[in-house]
Every structure is written in structure tokens, then in C-alpha cells.
Tab-separated table of C-alpha atoms and ligand atoms in Angstrom:
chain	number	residue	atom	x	y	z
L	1	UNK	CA	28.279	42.827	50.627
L	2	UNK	CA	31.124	43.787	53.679
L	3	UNK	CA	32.909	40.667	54.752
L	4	UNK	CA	35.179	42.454	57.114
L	5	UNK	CA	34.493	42.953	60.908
L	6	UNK	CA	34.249	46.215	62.680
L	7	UNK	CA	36.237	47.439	64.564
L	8	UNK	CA	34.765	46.611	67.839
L	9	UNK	CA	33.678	43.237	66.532
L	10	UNK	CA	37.664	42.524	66.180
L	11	UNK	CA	38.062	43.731	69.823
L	12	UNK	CA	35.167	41.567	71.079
L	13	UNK	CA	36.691	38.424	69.392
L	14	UNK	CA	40.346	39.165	70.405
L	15	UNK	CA	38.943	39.659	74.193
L	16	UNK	CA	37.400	36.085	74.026
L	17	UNK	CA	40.185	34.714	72.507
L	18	UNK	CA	42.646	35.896	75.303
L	19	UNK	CA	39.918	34.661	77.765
L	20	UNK	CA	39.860	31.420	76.252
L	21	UNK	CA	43.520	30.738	76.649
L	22	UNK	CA	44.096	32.753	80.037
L	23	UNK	CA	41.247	31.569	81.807
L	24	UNK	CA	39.895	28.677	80.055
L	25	UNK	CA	42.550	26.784	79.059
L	26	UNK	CA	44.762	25.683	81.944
L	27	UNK	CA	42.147	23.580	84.003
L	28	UNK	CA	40.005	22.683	80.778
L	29	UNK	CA	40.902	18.771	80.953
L	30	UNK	CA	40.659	18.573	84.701
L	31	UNK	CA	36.647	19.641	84.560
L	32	UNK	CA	35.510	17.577	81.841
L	33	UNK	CA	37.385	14.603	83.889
L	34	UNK	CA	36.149	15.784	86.936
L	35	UNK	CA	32.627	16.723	85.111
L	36	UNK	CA	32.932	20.512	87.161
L	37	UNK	CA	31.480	23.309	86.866
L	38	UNK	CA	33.824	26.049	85.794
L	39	UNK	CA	32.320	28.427	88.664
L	40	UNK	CA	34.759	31.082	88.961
L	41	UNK	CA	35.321	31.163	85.179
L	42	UNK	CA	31.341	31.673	84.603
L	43	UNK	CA	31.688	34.759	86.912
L	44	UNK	CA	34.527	35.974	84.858
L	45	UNK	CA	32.798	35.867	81.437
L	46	UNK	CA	29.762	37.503	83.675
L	47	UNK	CA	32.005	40.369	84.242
L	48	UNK	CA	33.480	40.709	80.915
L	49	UNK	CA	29.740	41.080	79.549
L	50	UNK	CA	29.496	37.395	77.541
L	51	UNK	CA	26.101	36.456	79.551
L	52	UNK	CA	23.869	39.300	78.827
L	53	UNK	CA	25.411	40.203	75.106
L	54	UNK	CA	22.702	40.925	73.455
L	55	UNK	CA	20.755	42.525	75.882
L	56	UNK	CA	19.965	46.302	76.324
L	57	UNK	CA	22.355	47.708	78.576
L	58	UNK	CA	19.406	49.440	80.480
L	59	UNK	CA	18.751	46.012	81.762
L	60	UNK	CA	22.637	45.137	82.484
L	61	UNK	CA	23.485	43.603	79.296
L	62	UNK	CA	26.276	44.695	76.836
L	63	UNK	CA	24.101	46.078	74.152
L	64	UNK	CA	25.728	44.060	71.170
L	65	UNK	CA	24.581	42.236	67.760
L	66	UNK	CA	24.327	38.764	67.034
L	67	UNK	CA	27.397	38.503	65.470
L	68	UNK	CA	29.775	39.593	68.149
L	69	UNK	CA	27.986	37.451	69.829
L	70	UNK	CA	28.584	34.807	67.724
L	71	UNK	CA	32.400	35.626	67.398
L	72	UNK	CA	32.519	35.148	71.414
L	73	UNK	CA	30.768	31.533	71.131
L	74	UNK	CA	33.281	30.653	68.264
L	75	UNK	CA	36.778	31.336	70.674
L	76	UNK	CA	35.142	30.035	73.843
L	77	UNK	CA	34.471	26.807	71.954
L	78	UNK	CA	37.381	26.517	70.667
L	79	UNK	CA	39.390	25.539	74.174
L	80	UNK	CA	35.793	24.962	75.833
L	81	UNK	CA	32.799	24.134	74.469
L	82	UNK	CA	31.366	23.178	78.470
L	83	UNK	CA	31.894	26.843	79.241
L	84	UNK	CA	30.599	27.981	75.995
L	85	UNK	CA	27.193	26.340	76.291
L	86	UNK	CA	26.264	27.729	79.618
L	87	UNK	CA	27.064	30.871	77.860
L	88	UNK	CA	24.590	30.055	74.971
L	89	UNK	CA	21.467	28.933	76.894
L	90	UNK	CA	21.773	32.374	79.465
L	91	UNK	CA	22.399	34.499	76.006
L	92	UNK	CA	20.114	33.426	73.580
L	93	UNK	CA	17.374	30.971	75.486
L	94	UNK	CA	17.113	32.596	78.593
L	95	UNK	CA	18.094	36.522	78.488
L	96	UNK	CA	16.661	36.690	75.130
L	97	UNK	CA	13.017	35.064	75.359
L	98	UNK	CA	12.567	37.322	78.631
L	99	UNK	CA	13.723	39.940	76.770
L	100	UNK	CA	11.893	39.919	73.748
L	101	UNK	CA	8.680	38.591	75.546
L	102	UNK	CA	8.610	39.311	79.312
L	103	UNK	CA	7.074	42.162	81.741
L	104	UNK	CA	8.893	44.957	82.395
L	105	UNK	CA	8.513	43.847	85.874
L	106	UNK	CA	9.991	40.271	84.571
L	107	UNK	CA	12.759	42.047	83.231
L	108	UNK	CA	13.447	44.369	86.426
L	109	UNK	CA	12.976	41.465	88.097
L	110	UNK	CA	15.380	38.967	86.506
L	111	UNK	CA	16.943	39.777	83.311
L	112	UNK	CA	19.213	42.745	85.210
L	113	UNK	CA	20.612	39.580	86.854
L	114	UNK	CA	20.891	37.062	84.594
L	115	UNK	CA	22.789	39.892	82.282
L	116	UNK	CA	25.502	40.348	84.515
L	117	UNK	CA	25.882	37.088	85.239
L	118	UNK	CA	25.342	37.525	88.321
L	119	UNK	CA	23.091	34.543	88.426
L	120	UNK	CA	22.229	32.010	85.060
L	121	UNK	CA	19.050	30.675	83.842
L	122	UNK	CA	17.833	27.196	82.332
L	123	UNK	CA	15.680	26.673	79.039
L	124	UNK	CA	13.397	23.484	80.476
L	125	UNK	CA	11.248	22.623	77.337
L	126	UNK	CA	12.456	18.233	77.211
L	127	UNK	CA	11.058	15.925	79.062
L	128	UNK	CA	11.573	12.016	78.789
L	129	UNK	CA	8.930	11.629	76.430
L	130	UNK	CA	8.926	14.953	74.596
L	131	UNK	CA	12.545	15.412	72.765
L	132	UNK	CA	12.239	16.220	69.112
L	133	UNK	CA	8.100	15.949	69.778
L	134	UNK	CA	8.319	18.917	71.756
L	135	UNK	CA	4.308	19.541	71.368
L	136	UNK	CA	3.908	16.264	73.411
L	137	UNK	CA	4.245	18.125	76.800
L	138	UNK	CA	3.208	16.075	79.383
L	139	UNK	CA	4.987	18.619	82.645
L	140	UNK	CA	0.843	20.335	83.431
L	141	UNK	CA	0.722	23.862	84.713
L	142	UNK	CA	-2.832	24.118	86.150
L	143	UNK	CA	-4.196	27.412	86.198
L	144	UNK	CA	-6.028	28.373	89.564
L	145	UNK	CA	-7.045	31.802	89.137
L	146	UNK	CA	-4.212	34.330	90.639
L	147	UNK	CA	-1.392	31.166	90.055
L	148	UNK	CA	-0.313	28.026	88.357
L	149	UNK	CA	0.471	24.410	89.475
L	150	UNK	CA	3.208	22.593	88.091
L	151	UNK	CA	3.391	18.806	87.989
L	152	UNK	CA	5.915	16.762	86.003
L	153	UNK	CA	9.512	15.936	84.661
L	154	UNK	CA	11.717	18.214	82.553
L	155	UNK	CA	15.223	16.202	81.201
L	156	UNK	CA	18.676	17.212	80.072
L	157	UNK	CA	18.663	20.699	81.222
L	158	UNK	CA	22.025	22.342	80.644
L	159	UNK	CA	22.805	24.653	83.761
L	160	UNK	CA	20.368	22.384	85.856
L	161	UNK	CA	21.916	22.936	89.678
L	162	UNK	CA	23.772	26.427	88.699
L	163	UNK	CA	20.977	28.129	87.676
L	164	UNK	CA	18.934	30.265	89.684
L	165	UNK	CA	15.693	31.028	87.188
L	166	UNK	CA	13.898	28.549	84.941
L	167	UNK	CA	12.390	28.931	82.272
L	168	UNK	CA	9.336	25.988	82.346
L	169	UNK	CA	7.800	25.090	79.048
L	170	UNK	CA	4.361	23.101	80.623
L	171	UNK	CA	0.777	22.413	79.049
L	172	UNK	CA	-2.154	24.526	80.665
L	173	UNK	CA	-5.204	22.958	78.251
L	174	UNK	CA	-4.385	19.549	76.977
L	175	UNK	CA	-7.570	20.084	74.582
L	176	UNK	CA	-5.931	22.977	72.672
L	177	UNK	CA	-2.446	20.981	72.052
L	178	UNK	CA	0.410	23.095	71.427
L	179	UNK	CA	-1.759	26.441	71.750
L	180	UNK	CA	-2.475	25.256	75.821
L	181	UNK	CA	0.950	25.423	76.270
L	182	UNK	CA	2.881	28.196	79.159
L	183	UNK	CA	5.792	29.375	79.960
L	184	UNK	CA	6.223	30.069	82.962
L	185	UNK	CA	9.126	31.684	85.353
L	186	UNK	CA	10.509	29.093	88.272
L	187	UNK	CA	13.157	30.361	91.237
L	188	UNK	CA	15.513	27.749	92.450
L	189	UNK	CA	14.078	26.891	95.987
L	190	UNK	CA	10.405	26.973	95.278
L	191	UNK	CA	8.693	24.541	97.375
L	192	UNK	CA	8.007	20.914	95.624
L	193	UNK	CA	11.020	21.958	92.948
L	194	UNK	CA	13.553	19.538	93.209
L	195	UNK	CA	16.858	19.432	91.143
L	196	UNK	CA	17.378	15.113	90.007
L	197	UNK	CA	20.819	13.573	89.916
L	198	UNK	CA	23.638	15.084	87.538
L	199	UNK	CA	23.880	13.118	83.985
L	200	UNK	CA	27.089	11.336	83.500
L	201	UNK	CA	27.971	12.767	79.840
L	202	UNK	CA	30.125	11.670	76.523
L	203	UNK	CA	30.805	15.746	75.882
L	204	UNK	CA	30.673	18.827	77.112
L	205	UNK	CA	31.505	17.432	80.950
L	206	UNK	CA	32.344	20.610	82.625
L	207	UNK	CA	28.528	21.892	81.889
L	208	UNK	CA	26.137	20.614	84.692
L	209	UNK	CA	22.760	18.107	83.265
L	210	UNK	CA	19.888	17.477	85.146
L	211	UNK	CA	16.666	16.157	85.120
L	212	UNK	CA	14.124	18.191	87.037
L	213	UNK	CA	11.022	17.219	89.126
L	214	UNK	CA	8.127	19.677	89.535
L	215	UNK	CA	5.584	18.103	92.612
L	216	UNK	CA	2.997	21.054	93.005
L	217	UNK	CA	4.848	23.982	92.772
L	218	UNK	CA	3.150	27.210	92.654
L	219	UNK	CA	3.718	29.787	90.713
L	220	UNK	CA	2.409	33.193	90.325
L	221	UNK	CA	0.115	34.398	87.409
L	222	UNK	CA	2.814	37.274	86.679
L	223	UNK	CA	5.567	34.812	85.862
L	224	UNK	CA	3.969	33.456	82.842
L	225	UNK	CA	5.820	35.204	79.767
L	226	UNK	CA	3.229	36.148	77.021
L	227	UNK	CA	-0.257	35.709	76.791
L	228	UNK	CA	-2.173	32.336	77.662
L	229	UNK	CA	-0.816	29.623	75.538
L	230	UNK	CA	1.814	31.628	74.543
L	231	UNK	CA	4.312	28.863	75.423
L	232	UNK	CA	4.997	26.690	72.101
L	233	UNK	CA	5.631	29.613	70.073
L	234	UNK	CA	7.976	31.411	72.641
L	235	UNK	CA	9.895	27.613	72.738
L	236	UNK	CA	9.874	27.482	68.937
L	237	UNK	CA	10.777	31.437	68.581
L	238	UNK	CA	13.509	31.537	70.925
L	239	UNK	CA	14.597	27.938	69.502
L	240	UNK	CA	15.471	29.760	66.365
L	241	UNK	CA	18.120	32.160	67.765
L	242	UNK	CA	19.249	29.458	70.566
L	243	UNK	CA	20.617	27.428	66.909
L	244	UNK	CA	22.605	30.371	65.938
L	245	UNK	CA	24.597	30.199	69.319
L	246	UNK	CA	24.873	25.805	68.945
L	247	UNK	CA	25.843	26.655	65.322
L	248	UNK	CA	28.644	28.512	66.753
L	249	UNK	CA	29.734	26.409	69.157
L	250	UNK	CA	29.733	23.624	66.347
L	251	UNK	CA	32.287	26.192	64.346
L	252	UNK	CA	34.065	26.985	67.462
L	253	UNK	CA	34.624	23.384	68.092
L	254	UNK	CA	35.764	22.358	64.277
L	255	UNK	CA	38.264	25.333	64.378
L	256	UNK	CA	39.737	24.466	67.551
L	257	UNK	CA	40.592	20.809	66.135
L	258	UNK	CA	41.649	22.093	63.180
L	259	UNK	CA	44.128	24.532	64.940
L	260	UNK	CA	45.178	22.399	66.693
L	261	UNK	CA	45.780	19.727	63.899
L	262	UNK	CA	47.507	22.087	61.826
L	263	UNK	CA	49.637	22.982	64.438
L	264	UNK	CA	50.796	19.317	65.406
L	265	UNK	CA	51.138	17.948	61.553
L	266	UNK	CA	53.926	20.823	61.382
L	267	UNK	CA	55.469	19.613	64.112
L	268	UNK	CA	55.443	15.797	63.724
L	269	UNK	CA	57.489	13.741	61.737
L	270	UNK	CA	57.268	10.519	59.796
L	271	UNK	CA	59.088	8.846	57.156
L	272	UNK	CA	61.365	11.665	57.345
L	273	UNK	CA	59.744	14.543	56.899
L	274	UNK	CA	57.036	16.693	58.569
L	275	UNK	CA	53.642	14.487	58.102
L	276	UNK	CA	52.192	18.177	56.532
L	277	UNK	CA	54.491	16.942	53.752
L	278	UNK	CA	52.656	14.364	53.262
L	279	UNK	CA	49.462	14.653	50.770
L	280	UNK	CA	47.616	12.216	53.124
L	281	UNK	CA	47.566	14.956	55.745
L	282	UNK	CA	47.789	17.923	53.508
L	283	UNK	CA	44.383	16.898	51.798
L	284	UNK	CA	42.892	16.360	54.933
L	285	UNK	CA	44.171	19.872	56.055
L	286	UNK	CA	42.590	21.499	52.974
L	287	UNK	CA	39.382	19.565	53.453
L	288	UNK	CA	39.121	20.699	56.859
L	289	UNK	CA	39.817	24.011	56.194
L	290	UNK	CA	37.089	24.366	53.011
L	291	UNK	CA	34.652	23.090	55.216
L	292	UNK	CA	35.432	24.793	58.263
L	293	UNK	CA	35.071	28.416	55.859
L	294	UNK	CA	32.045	26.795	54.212
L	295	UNK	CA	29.905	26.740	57.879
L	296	UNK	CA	31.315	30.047	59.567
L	297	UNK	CA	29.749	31.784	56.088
L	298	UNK	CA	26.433	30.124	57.366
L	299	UNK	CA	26.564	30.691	60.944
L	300	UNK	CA	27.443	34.338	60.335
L	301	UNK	CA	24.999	34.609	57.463
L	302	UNK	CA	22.228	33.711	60.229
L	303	UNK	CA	23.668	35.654	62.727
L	304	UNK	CA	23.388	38.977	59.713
L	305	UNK	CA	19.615	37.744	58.856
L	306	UNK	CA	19.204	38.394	63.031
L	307	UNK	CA	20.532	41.432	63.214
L	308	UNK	CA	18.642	42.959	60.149
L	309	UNK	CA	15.322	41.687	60.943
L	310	UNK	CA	15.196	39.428	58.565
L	311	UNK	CA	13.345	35.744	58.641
L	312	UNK	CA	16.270	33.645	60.570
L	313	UNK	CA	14.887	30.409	61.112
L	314	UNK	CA	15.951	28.825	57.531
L	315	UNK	CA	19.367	30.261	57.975
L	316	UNK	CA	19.245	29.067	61.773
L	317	UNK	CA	18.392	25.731	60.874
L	318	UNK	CA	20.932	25.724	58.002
L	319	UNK	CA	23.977	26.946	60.112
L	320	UNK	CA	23.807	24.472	62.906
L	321	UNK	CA	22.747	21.667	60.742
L	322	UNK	CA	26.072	21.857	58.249
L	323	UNK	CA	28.083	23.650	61.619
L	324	UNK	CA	27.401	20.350	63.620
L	325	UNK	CA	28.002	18.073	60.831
L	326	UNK	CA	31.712	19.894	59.855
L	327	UNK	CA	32.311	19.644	64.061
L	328	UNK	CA	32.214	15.872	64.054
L	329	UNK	CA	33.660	15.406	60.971
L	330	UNK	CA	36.286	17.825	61.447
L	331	UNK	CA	37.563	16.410	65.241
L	332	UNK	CA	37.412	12.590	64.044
L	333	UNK	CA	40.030	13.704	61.583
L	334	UNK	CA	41.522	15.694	64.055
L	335	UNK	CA	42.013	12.856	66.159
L	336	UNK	CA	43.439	11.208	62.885
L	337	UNK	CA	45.965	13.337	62.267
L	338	UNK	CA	47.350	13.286	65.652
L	339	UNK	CA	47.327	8.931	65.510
L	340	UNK	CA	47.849	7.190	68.866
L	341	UNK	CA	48.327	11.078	70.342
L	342	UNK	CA	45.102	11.396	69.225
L	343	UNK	CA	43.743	9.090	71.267
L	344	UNK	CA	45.122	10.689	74.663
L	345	UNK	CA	43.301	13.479	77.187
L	346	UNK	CA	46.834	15.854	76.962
L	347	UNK	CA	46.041	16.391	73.151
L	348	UNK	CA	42.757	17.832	73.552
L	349	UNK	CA	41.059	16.636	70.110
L	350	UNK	CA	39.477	13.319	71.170
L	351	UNK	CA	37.653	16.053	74.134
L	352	UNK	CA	36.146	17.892	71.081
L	353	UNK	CA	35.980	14.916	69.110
L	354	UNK	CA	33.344	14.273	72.112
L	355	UNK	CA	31.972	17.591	72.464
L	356	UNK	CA	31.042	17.874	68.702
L	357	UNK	CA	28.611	15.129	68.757
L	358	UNK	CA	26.087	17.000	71.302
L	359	UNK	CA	25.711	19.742	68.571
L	360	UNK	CA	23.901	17.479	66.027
L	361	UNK	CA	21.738	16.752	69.101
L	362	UNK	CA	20.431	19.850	71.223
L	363	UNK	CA	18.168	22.609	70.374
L	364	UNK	CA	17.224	20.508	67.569
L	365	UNK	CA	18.987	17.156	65.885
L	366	UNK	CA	20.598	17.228	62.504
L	367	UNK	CA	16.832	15.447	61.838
L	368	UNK	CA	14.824	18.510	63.157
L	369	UNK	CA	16.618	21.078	61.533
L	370	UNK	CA	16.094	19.130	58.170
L	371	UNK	CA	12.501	19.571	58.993
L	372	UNK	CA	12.330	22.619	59.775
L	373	UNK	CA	14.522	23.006	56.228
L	374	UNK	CA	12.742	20.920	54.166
L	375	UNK	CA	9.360	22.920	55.046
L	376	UNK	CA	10.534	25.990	54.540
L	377	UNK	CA	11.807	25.323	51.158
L	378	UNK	CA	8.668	23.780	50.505
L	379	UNK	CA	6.551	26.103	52.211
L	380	UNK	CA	3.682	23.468	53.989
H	1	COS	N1	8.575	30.337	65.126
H	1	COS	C1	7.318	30.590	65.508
H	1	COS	N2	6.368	29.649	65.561
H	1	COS	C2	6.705	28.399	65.207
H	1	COS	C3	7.994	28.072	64.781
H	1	COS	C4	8.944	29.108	64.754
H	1	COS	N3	10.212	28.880	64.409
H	1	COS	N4	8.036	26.752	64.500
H	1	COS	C5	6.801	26.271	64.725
H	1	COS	N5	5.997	27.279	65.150
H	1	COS	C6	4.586	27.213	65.492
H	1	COS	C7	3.739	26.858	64.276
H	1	COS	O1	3.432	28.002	63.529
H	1	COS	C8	2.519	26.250	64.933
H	1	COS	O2	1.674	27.250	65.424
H	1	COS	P1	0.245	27.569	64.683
H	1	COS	O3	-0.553	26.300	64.754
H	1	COS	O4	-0.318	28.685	65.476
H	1	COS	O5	0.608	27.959	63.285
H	1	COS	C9	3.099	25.564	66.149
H	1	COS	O6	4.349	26.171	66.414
H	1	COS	C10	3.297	24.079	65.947
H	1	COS	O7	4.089	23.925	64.804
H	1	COS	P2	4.073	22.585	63.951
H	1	COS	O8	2.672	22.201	63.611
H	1	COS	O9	5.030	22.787	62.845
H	1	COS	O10	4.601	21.544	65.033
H	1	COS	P3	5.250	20.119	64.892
H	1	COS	O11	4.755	19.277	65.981
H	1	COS	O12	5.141	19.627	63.476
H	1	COS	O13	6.787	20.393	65.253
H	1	COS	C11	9.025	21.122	65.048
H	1	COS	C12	7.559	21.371	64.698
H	1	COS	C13	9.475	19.740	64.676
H	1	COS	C14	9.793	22.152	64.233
H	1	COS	C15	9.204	21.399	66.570
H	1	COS	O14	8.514	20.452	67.323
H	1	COS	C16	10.648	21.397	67.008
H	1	COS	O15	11.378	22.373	66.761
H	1	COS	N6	11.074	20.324	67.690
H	1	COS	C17	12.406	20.265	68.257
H	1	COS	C18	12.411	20.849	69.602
H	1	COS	C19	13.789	21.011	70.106
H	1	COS	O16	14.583	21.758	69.547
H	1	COS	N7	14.066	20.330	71.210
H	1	COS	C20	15.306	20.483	71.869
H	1	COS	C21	14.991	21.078	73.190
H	1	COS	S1	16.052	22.296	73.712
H	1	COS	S2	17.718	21.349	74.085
């Protein structure tokens, strides 16, 4: 067992870090109040390699493992968990699915852009009525011999107006249930494609949400990724490795509020003294901080069982379920610790006291990933 980092895993986290702070930092409060895109900053992280990370630098990516990977999600999340998720659906739903399962022409095509960051992608798989039920498609792609028609509505799609390439999760053969499902590729612009009002969010504000409407657009036979009915298991595969990235966010996110909690309960006084003195706060601190170790052994357990070809959907599951839980517990007591300050925008907790809750809820709730637990302990 080798808990250290390399070398260039060190130099991959300190290079997010400084990002974070340089870049990330000054305006963070003004975009989740303003609900903005951080534009110029997602160009940035494009050209410092954080949207194609993983990917094979033949096709523009940065050629690196899960973990540094993960060690880039952790520091962006801690200032800016917005930024951070656009960076986690282009990495590990959008650049990684093509990658593992497109053409080559699908990967000429589009992954040597999304890499670079020179445009972002979308994961579309919910719909109004398909959440956590995600076999329940109800979005049809109709195949008509050299193309495919899609009708229907896709919901809560992180990168919604930014992105330039969907991915579209839609059933082909309602008779064959999960194993009529596609997935297909969709440019921004296609005719009957239309991009539905921006969701007004609790968290992660700077990231744009839409819903998506789909009114007979075509789409060509070579966009589908995979064989015919292909579609559930490339959602469900590239699911698994999307939780590693929202596990890390979840860590980022409880480390930043603890940082920042420390940090403040050194610097505050009451009755006297610095409240750090104080055993009320101190045994929060240590609580914080067990927890906090407990879920980055998890995440980065995952993010090993990735990179070594092992099974990584148990460990997946595992990380972001405990990761997500130590996020919201970890802020509310951030917020705690900082009383009435806690309670005001300048502070910064009660932001990731918000963003926390979202990663018990996408790519999974706390509920799904105790399913997807619970049967693989059990093995049915
Ligand atoms: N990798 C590969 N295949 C998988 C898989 C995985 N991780 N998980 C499920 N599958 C396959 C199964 O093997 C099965 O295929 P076969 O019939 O060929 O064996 C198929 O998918 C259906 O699986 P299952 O019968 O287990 O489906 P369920 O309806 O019971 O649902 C869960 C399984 C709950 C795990 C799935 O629906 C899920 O993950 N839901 C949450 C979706 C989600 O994360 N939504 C958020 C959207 S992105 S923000």
C-alpha cells in the first residue's frame, strides 16, 4: 500500500489549487448571486488541461489517471463547486463515454474539442418522469433507416445553454425496455432542438440548468455511440465513473468549509479566549476533520480501483454516498462555527452549505447509491 502522491500528482493538485484562488475565487459570490456562468474561467481550466484529463492526448486530452483527476475536482470545489461540476460532466460523462465507446470518427469528430475545452458537452439521461427510474425513458428516438427521430423532454441538465454536444439517452423499442434504449450524439442548433428556460437553483448557481425539448430532430445513424440498444448500459457505465468526480466535489466542498472553519475559530473570540479554545468548537473541529479523512480514503480508493481496472462501481457508489453525506454535514457545522457570520454571503460557508446538498442528489441520490450498494453486497 503507497499513500503518498507522485510527484506530478502534487504538481497537478498545487496547479488547481493556485487556480482556485487566482481565478476562482475573487468573483465566486458575485456568480452564484448573479447565477453566471463563469465563461472566461471555463476557458482557462480548458487551457490548463482540467476538461479533457483523462483523455488520450492523441485526441487533445492531458493523458492523466483518475486520481489527478480527482485531486483537481477536490481544490476546484473547494472555492467553487459551480465551476467544478461543469468540469465533472465534460471529464467523466461526456469525454469519457465517447471515449471509451464512440467511433473513431466520433472521437475525431468531437472529443478533440470537448478535450481542450474548446467547446463542453451535456450528459441528458433525466427527464421529468425518469429521475432515479432512469429505465422509464419516455424522450423516443425512432429509427428510420440511415437516421433517428427524437421526440421528448430531457430535465436538469448541467451545462444546458453552454454546451455545444449532447449526449441524448432516448428509447428506440419500447418492447425491449432498457435494452431499446440509444444514445445518441446532438449539436447545439439542430433543427426542432430547443434549449427551455434556466432553473433558478438552491446550489451550485454559477453552473447553467436546463430543461431541454427535442420536437423531431434528426439525427444521423453514425451518432449513435455503441451498438443498437446500447444506451442504458453506456448511462449506467459511464454513471459509475461520473460518481467518482460528484464524490470529489462532495470532499472538495467539506474541506473547503472546514478550512475555512478552522481558519475563523482561530481567529474569533468569545468569553475571552479564541472559540478553538473552547471544547464546543474543538470537538466539532476534530469531528470534521475524522470525517473529512474518512471520505477522501473512499473517493481516492475508487478513483485507485479505476485506474487499475478493477470493478469500481461498489467503491463509486460508496465514495459519493459517505462524500455527500460528510459535505452537508460538514458545511451546516461550518456555518455553526462561524454563528450569525455564518449566516452571511462574505463568509462563504452558508454558499457550500448550499452547494453540498446537490451531491446527495445528482448522478445518483444517497437512495440510489444504497441500491446500487446493497446489491452488490448481496449480489441479486
Ligand atoms: N454497469 C453496467 N451495466 C449496468 C450497471 C452498471 N453500473 N448498472 C445496471 N446495469 C445494467 C444491468 O446489468 C441491466 O442490464 P441487463 O438486463 O443486460 O443485465 C440493466 O442495466 C438494468 O439494470 P437493473 O435491472 O438493475 O435496472 P433498475 O431499473 O433496477 O435500475 C439503478 C438500476 C437503480 C441502479 C439505475 O436505474 C440507476 O442508476 N438509477 C439512477 C440514475 C441516475 O443516476 N440518475 C441521475 C441522472 S444523471 S444527473
Amino acid at each position: 500500500m503507497n499513500f503518498s502522491l507522485t510527484e506530478e500528482q502534487e504538481l497537478i493538485q498545487q496547479a488547481a489549487r493556485d487556480f482556485a484562488q487566482n481565478d476562482l475565487f475573487p468573483e465566486v459570490i458575485e456568480r452564484d448571486e448573479a447565477q453566471r456562468f463563469p465563461k472566461e474561467e471555463v476557458r482557462k481550466m480548458g487551457e490548463l488541461g482540467f476538461l479533457g484529463m483523462m483523455v488520450d492526448p492523441k485526441y487533445g486530452g492531458s493523458g492523466l489517471d483518475t486520481l489527478s483527476y480527482v485531486l483537481v475536482m477536490e481544490e476546484l470545489s473547494k472555492v467553487d463547486a459551480s465551476s467544478s461540476v461543469i468540469v465533472s460532466v465534460n471529464n467523466s460523462l461526456v469525454c469519457w463515454g465517447l471515449e471509451t465507446y464512440g467511433t473513431e470518427e466520433q472521437k475525431e469528430k468531437y472529443l478533440t474539442r470537448l478535450s481542450t475545452g474548446e467547446i463542453i458537452g451535456a450528459f441528458c439521461l433525466s427527464e421529468p418522469e425518469a429521475g432515479s427510474d432512469a429505465t422509464s425513458q419516455k424522450t423516443t428516438a425512432i429509427d428510420k433507416g440511415d437516421h433517428y427521430v427524437i421526440n421528448g423532454t430531457k430535465n436538469w441538465i448541467t451545462n444546458g445553454s453552454s454546451a455545444e454536444v449532447y449526449l441524448v439517452i432516448a428509447q428506440t423499442d419500447k418492447d425491449k425496455k432498457h435494452k431499446g434504449i440509444n444514445a445518441l450524439i446532438v449539436e447545439k442548433g439542430a433543427e426542432g432542438f430547443e434549449i427551455g428556460p434556466k432553473e433558478n437553483k438552491l446550489g451550485i448557481r454559477g453552473s447553467d440548468t436546463h430543461s431541454l425539448i427535442f420536437n423531431d430532430v434528426k439525427v444521423p445513424k453514425k451518432n449513435r455511440i455503441g451498438d443498437d440498444g446500447f444506451g442504458f448500459k453506456f448511462a449506467m457505465k459511464t454513471l459509475a465513473g461520473g460518481r467518482i468526480g460528484i464524490a470529489a466535489q462532495a470532499l472538495g466542498i467539506a474541506a473547503g468549509a472546514y478550512e475555512l472553519a478552522l481558519k475563523y475559530s482561530k481567529e474569533r473570540k468569545a468569553f475571552g479566549t479564541e472559540i478553538s479554545n473552547h471544547q464546543a468548537i474543538a470537538f466539532k473541529l476534530a469531528d470534521m476533520h475524522t470525517q473529512i479523512e474518512a471520505a477522501r480514503h473512499l473517493v481516492y480508493k475508487a478513483a485507485w480501483d479505476k485506474d487499475n481496472g478493477n470493478d469500481y462501481d461498489l467503491s463509486g457508489a460508496m465514495a459519493k454516498l459517505y462524500a455527500s453525506q460528510v459535505a452537508m454535514e460538514t458545511t451546516v457545522e461550518a456555518v455553526q462555527i462561524h454563528g450569525g457570520n455564518g449566516f452571511v454571503k462574505d463568509y462563504h460557508v452558508e454558499r457550500l452549505m448550499r452547494d453540498a446538498k446537490i451531491t446527495q442528489i445528482y448522478e445518483g441520490t444517497s437512495e440510489i447509491q444504497k441500491i446500487v450498494i446493497s446489491r452488490s453486497i448481496l449480489k441479486r
